mmCIF file of C-alpha atoms in Angstrom:
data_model
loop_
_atom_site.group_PDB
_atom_site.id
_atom_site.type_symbol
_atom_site.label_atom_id
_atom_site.label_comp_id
_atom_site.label_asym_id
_atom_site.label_seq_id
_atom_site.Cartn_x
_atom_site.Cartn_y
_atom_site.Cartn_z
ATOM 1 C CA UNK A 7 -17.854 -14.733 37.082
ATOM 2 C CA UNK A 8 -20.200 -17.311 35.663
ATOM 3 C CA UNK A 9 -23.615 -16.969 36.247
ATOM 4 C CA UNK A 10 -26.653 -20.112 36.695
ATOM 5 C CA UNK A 11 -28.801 -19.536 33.527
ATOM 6 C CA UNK A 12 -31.710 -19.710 36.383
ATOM 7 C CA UNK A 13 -30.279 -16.382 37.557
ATOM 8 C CA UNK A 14 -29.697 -14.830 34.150
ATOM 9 C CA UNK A 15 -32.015 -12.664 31.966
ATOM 10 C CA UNK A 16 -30.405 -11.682 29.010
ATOM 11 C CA UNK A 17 -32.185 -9.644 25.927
ATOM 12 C CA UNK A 18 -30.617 -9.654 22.745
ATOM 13 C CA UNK A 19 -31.987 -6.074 21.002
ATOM 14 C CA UNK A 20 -30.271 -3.965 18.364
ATOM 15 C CA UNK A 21 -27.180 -5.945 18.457
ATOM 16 C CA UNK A 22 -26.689 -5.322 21.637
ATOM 17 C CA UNK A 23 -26.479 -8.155 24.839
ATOM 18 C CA UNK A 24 -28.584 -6.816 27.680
ATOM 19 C CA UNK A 25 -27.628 -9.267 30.856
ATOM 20 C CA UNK A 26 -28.981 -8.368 33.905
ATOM 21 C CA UNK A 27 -26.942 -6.811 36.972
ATOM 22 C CA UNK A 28 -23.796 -6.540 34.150
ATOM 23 C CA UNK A 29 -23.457 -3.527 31.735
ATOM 24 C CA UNK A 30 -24.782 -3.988 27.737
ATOM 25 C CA UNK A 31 -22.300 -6.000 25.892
ATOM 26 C CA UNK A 32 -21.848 -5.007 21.917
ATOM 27 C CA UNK A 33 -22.779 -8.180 19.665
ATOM 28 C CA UNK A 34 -20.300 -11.141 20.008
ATOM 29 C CA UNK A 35 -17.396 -11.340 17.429
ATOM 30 C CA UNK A 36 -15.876 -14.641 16.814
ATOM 31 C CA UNK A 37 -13.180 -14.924 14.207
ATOM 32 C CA UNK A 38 -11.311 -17.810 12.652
ATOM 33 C CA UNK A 39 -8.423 -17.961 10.327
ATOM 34 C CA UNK A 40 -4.590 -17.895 10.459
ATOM 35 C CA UNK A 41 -1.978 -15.682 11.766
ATOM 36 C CA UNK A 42 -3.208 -12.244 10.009
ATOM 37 C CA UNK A 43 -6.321 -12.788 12.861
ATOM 38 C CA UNK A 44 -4.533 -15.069 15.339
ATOM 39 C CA UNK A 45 -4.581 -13.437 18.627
ATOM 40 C CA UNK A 46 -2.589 -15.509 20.462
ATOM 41 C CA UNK A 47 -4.250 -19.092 20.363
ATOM 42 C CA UNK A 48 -0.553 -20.556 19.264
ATOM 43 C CA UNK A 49 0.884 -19.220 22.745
ATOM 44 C CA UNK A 50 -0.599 -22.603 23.949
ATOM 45 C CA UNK A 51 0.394 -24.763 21.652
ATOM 46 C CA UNK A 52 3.931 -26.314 20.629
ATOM 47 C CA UNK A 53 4.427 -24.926 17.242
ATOM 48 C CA UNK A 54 7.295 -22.744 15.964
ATOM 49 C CA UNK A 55 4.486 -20.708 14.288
ATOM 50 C CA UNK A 56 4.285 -17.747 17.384
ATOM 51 C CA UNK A 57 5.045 -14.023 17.728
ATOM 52 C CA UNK A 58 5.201 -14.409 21.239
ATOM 53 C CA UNK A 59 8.555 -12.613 22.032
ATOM 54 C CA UNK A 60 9.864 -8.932 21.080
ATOM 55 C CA UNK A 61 9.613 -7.036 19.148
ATOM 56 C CA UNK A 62 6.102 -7.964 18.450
ATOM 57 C CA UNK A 63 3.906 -5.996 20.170
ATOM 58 C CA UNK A 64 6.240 -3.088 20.595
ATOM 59 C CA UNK A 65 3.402 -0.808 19.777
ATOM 60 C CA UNK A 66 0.628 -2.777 21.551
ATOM 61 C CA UNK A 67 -0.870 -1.010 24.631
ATOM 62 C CA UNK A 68 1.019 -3.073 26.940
ATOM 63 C CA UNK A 69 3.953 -2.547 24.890
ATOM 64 C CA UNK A 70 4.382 -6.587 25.484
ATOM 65 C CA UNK A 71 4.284 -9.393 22.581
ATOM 66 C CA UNK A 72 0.780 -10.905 22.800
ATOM 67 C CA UNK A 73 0.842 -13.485 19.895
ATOM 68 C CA UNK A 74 -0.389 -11.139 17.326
ATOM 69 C CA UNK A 75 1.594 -10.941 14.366
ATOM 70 C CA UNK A 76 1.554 -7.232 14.530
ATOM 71 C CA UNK A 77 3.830 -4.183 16.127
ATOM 72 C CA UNK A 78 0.207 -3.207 17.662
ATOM 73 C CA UNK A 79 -3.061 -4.046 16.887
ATOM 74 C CA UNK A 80 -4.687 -6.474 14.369
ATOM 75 C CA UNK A 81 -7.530 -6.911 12.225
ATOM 76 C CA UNK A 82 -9.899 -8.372 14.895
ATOM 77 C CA UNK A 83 -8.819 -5.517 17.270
ATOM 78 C CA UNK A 84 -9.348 -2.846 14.561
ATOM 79 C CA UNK A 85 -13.024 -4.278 13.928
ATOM 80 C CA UNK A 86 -13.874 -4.840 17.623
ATOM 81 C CA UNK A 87 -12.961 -1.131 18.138
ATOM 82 C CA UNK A 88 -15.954 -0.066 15.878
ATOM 83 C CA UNK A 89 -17.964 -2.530 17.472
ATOM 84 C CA UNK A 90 -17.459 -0.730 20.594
ATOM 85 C CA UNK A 91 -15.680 -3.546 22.535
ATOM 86 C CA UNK A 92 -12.760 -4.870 24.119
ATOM 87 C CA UNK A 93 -10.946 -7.300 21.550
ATOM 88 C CA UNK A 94 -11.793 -11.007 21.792
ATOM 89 C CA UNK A 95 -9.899 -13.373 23.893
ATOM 90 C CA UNK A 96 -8.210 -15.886 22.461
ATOM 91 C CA UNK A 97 -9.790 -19.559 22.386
ATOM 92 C CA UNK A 98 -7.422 -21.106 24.595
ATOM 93 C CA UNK A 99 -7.280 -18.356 26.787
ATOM 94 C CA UNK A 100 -7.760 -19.234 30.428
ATOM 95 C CA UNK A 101 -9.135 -16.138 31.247
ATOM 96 C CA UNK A 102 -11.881 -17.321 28.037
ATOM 97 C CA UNK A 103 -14.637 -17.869 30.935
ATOM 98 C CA UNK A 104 -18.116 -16.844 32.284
ATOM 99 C CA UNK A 105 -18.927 -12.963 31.406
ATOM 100 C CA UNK A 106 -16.305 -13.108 28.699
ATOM 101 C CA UNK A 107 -17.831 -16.022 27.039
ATOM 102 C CA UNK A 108 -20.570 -13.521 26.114
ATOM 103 C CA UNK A 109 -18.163 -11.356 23.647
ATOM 104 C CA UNK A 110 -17.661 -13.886 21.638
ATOM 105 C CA UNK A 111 -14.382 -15.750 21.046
ATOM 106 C CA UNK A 112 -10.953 -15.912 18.812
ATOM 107 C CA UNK A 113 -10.471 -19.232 17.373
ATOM 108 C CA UNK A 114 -7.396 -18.366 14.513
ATOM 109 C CA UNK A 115 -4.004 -20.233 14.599
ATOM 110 C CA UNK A 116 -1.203 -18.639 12.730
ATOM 111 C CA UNK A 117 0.241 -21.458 9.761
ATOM 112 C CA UNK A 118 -3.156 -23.133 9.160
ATOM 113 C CA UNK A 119 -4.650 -23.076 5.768
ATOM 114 C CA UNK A 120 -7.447 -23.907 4.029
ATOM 115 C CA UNK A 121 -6.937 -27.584 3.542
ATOM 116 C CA UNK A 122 -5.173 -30.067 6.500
ATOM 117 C CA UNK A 123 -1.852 -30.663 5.052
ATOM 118 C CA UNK A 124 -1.258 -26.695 4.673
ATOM 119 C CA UNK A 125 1.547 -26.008 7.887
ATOM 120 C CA UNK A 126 2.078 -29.116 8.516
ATOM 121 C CA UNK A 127 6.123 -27.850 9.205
ATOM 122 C CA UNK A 128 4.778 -26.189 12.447
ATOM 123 C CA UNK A 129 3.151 -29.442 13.710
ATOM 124 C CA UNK A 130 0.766 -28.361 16.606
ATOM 125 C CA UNK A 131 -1.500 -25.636 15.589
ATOM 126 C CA UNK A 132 -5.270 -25.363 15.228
ATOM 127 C CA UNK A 133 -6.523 -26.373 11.735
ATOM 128 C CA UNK A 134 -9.942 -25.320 10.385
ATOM 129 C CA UNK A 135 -11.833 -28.365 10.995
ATOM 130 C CA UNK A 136 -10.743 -28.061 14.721
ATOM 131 C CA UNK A 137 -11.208 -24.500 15.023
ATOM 132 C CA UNK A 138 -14.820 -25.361 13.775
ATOM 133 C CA UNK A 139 -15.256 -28.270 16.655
ATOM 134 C CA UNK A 140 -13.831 -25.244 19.011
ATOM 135 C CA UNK A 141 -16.614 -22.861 17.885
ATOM 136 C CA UNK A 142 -19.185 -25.950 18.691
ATOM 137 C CA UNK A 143 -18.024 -26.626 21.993
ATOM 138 C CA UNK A 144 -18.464 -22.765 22.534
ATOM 139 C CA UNK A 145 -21.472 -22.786 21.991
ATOM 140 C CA UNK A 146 -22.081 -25.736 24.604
ATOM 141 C CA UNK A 147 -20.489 -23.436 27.339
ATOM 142 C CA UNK A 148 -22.418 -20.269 26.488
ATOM 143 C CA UNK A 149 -25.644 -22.393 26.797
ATOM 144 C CA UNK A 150 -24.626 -23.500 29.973
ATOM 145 C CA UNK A 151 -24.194 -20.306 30.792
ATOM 146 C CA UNK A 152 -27.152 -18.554 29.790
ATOM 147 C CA UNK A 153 -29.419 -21.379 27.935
ATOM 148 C CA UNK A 154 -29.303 -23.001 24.968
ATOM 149 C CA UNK A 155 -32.165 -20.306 23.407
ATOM 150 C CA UNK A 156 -30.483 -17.327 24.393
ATOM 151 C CA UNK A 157 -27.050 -18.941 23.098
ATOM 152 C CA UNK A 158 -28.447 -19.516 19.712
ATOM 153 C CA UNK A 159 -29.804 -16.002 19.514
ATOM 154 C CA UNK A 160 -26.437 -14.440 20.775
ATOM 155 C CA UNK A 161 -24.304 -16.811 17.775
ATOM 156 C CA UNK A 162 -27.275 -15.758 15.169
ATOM 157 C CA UNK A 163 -26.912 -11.854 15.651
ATOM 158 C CA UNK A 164 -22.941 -12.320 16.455
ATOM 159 C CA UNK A 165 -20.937 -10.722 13.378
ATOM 160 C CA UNK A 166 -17.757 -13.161 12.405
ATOM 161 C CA UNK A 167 -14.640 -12.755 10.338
ATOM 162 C CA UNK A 168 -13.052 -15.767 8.563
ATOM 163 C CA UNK A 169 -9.444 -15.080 6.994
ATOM 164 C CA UNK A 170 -7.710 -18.152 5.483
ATOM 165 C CA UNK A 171 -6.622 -19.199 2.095
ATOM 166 C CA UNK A 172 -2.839 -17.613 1.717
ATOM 167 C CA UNK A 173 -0.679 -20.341 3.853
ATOM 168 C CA UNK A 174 -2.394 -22.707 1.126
ATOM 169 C CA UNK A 175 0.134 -21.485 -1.050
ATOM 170 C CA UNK A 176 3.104 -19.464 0.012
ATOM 171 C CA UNK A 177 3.157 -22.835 2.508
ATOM 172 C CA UNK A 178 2.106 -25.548 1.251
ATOM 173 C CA UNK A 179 1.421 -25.826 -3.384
ATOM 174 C CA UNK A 180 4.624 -23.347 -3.318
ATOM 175 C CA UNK A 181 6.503 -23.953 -0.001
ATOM 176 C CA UNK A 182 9.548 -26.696 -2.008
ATOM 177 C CA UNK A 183 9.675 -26.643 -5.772
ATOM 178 C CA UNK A 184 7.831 -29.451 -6.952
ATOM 179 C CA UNK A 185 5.934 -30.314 -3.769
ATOM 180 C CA UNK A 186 3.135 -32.995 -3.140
ATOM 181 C CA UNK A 187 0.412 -30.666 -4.189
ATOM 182 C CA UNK A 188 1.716 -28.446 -7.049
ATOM 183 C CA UNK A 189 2.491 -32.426 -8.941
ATOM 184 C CA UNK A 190 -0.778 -33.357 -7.822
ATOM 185 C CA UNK A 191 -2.521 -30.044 -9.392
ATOM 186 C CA UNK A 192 -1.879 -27.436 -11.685
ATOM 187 C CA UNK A 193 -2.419 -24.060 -10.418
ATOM 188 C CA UNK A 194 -5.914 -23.700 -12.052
ATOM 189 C CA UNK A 195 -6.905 -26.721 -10.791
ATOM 190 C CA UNK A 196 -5.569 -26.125 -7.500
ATOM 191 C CA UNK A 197 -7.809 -22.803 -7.029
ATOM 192 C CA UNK A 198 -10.892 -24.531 -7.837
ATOM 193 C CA UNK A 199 -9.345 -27.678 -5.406
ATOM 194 C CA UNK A 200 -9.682 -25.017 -2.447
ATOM 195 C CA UNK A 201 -12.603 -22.994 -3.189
ATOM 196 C CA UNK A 202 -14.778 -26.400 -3.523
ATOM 197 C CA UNK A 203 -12.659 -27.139 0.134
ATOM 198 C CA UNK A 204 -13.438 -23.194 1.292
ATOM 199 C CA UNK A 205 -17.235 -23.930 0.749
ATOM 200 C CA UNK A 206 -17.609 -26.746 2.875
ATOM 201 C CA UNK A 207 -16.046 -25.314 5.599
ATOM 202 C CA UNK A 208 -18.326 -21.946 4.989
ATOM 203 C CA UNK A 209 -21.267 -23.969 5.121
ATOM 204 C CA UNK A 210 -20.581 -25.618 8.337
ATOM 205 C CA UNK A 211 -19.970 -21.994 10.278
ATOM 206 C CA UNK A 212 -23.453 -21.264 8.227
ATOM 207 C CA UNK A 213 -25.182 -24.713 10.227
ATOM 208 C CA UNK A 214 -23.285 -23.560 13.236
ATOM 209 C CA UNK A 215 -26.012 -20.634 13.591
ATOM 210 C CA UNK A 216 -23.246 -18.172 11.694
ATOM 211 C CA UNK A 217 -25.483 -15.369 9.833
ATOM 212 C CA UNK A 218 -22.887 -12.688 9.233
ATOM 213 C CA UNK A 219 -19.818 -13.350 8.236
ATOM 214 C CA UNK A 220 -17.047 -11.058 6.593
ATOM 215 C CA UNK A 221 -15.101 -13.530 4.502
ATOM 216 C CA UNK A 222 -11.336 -12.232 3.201
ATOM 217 C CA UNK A 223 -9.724 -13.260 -0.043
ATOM 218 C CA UNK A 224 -5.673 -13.276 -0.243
ATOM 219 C CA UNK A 225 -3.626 -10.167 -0.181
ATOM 220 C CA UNK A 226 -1.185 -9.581 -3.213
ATOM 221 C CA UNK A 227 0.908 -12.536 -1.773
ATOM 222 C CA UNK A 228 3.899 -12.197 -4.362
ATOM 223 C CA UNK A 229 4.576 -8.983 -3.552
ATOM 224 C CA UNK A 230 4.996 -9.056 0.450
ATOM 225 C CA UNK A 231 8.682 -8.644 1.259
ATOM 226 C CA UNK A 232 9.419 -12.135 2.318
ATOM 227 C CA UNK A 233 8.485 -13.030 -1.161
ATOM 228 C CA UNK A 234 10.144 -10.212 -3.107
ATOM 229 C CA UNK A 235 13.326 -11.837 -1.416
ATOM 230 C CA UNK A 236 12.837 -15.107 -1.999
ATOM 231 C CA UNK A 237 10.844 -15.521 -5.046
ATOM 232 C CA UNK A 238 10.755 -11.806 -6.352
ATOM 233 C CA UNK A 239 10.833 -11.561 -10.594
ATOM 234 C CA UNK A 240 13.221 -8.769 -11.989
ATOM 235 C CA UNK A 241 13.404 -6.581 -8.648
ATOM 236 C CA UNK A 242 9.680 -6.959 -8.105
ATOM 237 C CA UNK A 243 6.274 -9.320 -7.169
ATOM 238 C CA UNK A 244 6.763 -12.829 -7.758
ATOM 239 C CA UNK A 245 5.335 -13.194 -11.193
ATOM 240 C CA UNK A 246 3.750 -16.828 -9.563
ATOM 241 C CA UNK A 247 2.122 -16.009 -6.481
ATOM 242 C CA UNK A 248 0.740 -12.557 -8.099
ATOM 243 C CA UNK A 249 -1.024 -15.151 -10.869
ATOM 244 C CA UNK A 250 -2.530 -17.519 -7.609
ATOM 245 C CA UNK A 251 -4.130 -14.104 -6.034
ATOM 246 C CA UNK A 252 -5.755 -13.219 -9.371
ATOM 247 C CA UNK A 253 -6.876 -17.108 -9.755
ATOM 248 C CA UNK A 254 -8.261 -17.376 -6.347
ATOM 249 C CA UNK A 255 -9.487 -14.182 -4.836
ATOM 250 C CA UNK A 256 -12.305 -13.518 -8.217
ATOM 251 C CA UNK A 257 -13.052 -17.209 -7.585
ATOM 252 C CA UNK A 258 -13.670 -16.463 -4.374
ATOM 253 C CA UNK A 259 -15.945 -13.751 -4.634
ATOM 254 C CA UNK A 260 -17.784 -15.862 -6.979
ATOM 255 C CA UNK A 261 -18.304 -18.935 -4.433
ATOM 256 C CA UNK A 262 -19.518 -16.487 -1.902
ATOM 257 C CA UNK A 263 -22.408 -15.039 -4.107
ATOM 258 C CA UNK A 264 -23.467 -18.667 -4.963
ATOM 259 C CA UNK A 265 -23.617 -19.125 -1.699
ATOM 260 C CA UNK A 266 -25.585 -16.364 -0.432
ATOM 261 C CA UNK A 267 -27.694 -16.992 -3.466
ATOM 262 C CA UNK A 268 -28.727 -20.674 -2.459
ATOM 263 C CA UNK A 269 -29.322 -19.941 1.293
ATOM 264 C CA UNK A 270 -31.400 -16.878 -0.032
ATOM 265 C CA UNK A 271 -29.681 -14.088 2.214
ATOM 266 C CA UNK A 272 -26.459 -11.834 2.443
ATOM 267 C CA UNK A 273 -24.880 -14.003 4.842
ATOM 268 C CA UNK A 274 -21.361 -13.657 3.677
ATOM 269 C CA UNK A 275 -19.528 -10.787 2.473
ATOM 270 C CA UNK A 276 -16.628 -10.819 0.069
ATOM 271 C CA UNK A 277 -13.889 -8.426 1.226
ATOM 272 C CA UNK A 278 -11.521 -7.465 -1.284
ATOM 273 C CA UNK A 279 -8.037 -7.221 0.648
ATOM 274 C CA UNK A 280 -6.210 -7.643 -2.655
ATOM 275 C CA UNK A 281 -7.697 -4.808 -3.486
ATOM 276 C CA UNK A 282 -7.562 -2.876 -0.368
ATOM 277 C CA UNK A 283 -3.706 -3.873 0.221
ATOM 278 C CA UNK A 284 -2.781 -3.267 -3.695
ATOM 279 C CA UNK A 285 -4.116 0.705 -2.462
ATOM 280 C CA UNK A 286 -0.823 1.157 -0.103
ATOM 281 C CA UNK A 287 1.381 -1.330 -1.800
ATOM 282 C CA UNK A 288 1.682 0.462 -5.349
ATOM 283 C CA UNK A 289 1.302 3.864 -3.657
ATOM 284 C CA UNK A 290 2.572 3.659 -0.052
ATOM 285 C CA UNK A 291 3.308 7.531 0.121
ATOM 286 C CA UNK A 292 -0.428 8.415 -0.829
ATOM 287 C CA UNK A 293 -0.900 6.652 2.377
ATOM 288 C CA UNK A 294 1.908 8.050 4.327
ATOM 289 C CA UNK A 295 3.980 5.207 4.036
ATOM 290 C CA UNK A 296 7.591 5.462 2.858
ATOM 291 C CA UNK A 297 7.708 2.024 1.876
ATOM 292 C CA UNK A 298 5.912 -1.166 0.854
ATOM 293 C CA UNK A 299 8.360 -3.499 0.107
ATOM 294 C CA UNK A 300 10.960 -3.018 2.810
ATOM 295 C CA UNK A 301 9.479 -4.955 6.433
ATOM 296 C CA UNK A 302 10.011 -3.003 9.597
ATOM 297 C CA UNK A 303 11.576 -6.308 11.509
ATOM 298 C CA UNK A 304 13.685 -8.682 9.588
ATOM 299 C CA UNK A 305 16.473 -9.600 7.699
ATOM 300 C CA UNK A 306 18.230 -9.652 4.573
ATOM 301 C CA UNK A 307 16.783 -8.257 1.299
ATOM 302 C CA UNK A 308 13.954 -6.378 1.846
ATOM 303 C CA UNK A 309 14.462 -7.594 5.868
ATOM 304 C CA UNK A 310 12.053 -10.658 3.924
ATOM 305 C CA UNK A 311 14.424 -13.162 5.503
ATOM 306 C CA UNK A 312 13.413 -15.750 8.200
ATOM 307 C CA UNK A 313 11.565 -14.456 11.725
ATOM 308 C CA UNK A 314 11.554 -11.267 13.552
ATOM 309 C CA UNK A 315 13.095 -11.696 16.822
ATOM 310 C CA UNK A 316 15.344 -9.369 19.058
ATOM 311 C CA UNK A 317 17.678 -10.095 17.125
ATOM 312 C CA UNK A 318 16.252 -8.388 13.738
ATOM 313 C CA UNK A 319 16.915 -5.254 12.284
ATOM 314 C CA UNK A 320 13.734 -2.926 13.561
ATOM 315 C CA UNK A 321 12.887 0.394 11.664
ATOM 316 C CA UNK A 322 12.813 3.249 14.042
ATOM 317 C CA UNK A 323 9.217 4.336 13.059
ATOM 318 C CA UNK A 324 6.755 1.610 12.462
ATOM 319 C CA UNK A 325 4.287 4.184 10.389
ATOM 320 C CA UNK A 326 6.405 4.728 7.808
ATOM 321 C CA UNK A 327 6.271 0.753 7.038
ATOM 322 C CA UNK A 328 3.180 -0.724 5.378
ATOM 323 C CA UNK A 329 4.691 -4.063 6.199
ATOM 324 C CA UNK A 330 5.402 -4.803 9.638
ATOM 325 C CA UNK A 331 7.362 -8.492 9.513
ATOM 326 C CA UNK A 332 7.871 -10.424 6.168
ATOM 327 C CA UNK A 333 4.351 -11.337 5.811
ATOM 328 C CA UNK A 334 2.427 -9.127 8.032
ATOM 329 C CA UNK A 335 0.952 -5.908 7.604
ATOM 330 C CA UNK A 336 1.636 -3.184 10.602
ATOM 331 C CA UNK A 337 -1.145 -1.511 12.418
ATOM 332 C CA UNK A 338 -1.162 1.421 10.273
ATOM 333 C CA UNK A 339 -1.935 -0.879 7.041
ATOM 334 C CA UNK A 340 -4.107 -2.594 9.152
ATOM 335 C CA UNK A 341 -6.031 0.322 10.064
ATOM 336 C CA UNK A 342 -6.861 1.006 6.688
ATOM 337 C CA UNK A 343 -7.733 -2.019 5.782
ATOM 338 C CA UNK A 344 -10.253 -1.843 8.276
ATOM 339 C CA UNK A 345 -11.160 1.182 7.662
ATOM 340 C CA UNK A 346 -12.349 0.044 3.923
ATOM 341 C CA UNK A 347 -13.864 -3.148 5.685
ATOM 342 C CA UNK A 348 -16.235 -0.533 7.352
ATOM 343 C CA UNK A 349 -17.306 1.787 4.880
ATOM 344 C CA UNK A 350 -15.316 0.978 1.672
ATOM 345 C CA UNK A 351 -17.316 0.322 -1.677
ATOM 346 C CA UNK A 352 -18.880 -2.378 -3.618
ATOM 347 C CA UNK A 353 -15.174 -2.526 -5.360
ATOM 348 C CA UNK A 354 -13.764 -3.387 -1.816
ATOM 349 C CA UNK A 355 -16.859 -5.044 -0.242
ATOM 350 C CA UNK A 356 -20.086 -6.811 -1.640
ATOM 351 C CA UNK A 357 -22.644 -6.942 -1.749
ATOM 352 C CA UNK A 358 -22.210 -4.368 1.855
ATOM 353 C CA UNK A 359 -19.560 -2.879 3.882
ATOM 354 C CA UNK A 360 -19.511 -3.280 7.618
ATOM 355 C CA UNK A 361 -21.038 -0.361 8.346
ATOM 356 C CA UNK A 362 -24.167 -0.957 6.415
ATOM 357 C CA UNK A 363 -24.125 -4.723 8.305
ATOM 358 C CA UNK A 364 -24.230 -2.859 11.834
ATOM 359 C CA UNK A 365 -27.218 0.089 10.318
ATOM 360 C CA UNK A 366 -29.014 -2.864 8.879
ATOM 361 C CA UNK A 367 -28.959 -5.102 12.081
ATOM 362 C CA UNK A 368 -29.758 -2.317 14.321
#
């Protein structure tokens, strides 16, 4: 239901939206990146990039594919759980309207990367400079809603989570040998290519009224089980995409405390997911996992072959599986990566976990 901003009073205290005649709302959550957030935005769109059919979702609570690249629940989910909401609707949702406007919004699109070209094999999905111009039109419709004050205040104190940066190689510098970027850069060059690109695009969620924003490097790419079939070296990690993750993601980190420095604030927090992944992938059994290298849905070596569809071999128990698809953590890794989002240490989160975000705001 969508309410005349005449006829609404809304308080933002303590991170909490107050409107009146509707129960508090937790602070919005808006999050942007590709398909380890995407929460079903490419349902919409024509693009072969879309986990819209079982088995995904098996594990979900409708036990019904929802877009997410997941058995269950991902990253966003995980987060809005300790944020003490329902998950975020997708963008292009049509049920994205009145009331639910005031949660905040999902803008990721599975295949996009950092820079334009990156995905460009699954033709209609929502690149970062668009999911940008998606977040600004929000913003339009909230103030609508409730006035373009109170929608300001609502973006300011919203907490958002920006995950992008992997497609940019395992599909696009690496995707063919010898493609259009690796002979226009060398790898070194390359990283410093995208975090220069990164920035900019950090800087315009920071002038979009953005004020906390949890900002993800690259998991250990060579060493998910699509690569270890593909590209693996001697039985393990591909020796090339394990040297990109230990380019970029300290790079990374770097850009994002220049950053905060300049604007004077902890606006941006680095969160190690190398790091945190790297925990269960070199010892999945100290997490309860019985493997790391072998996805739950697939095919083929390490089931790191092409799509999960119906048609894949599916693991009985998704828990024992730290990898869900070829690319995509399951819930259970995803829980713990969340779980070190919230209160892990400066090793895993700086210069604050999420935890300390939510005390702090309070």
């Amino acid at each position: 239901m969508a309410f005349p901003s005449a006829f609404v009073s809304m308080l933002l205290l303590f991170g909490t939206v107050l409107v009146a005649g509707v129960e508090a709302k937790p602070r919005a959550f808006f999050v942007f990146g590709d398909s380890l957030v995407d929460s079903g935005n490419n349902n919409y769109l024509a693009t072969t990039a879309r986990a819209d059919s079982p088995p995904y979702g098996i594990d979900f609570p409708t036990r019904k594919p929802t877009g997410r690249f997941s058995n269950g629940l991902n990253i966003p989910d995980l987060i809005s759980e300790h944020l003490g909401s329902e998950s975020v609707l997708p963008y292009l949702s049509p049920q994205l309207k009145g009331e639910n406007l005031l949660y905040g919004a999902n803008f990721a699109s599975a295949g996009i990367g950092i820079l334009n070209d990156t995905g460009a094999q699954f033709l209609n999905i929502i690149r970062m400079y668009r999911q940008l111009d998606y977040f600004e039109e929000y913003q339009q419709r909230v103030s609508i809603l409730i006035g373009v004050a109170r929608a300001k205040k609502l973006v300011n104190q919203a907490l958002v989570l920006i995950t992008v940066g992997g497609n940019d190689f395992v599909n696009n510098y690496y995707l063919v040998p010898y493609s259009a970027r690796s002979r226009q850069f060398s790898l070194q060059d390359y990283v410093k290519y995208l975090i220069v690109e990164y920035r900019k695009l950090l800087m315009r969620l920071y002038d979009l009224g953005a004020r906390r924003v949890i900002v993800t490097g690259t998991g250990p790419m060579g060493c998910v089980p699509a690569e270890l079939a593909m590209h693996g070296t001697n039985g393990g990690c591909s020796a090339e995409l394990q040297r990109a993750t230990s380019l970029y993601n300290p790079q990374l980190s770097h850009m994002i405390q220049g950053l905060n420095k300049k604007i004077g604030k902890d606006i941006f927090i680095a969160a190690n997911t190398a790091l945190m992944h790297n925990d269960f992938v070199s010892n999945p059994a100290a997490y309860g996992f019985t493997t790391s290298r072998i996805a739950c849905c697939g095919q083929g070596p390490y089931n790191g072959i092409g799509l999960c569809t119906p048609l894949s071999d599916l693991c009985p128990n998704r828990n024992s599986h730290a990898f869900w698809d070829p690319f995509h953590p399951s819930e259970k890794a995803n829980r713990i990566i969340v779980d070190q989002i919230m209160s892990g240490s400066r090793r895993y989160m700086k210069p604050m976990n999420l935890s300390t975000i939510l005390a702090l705001d309070c």
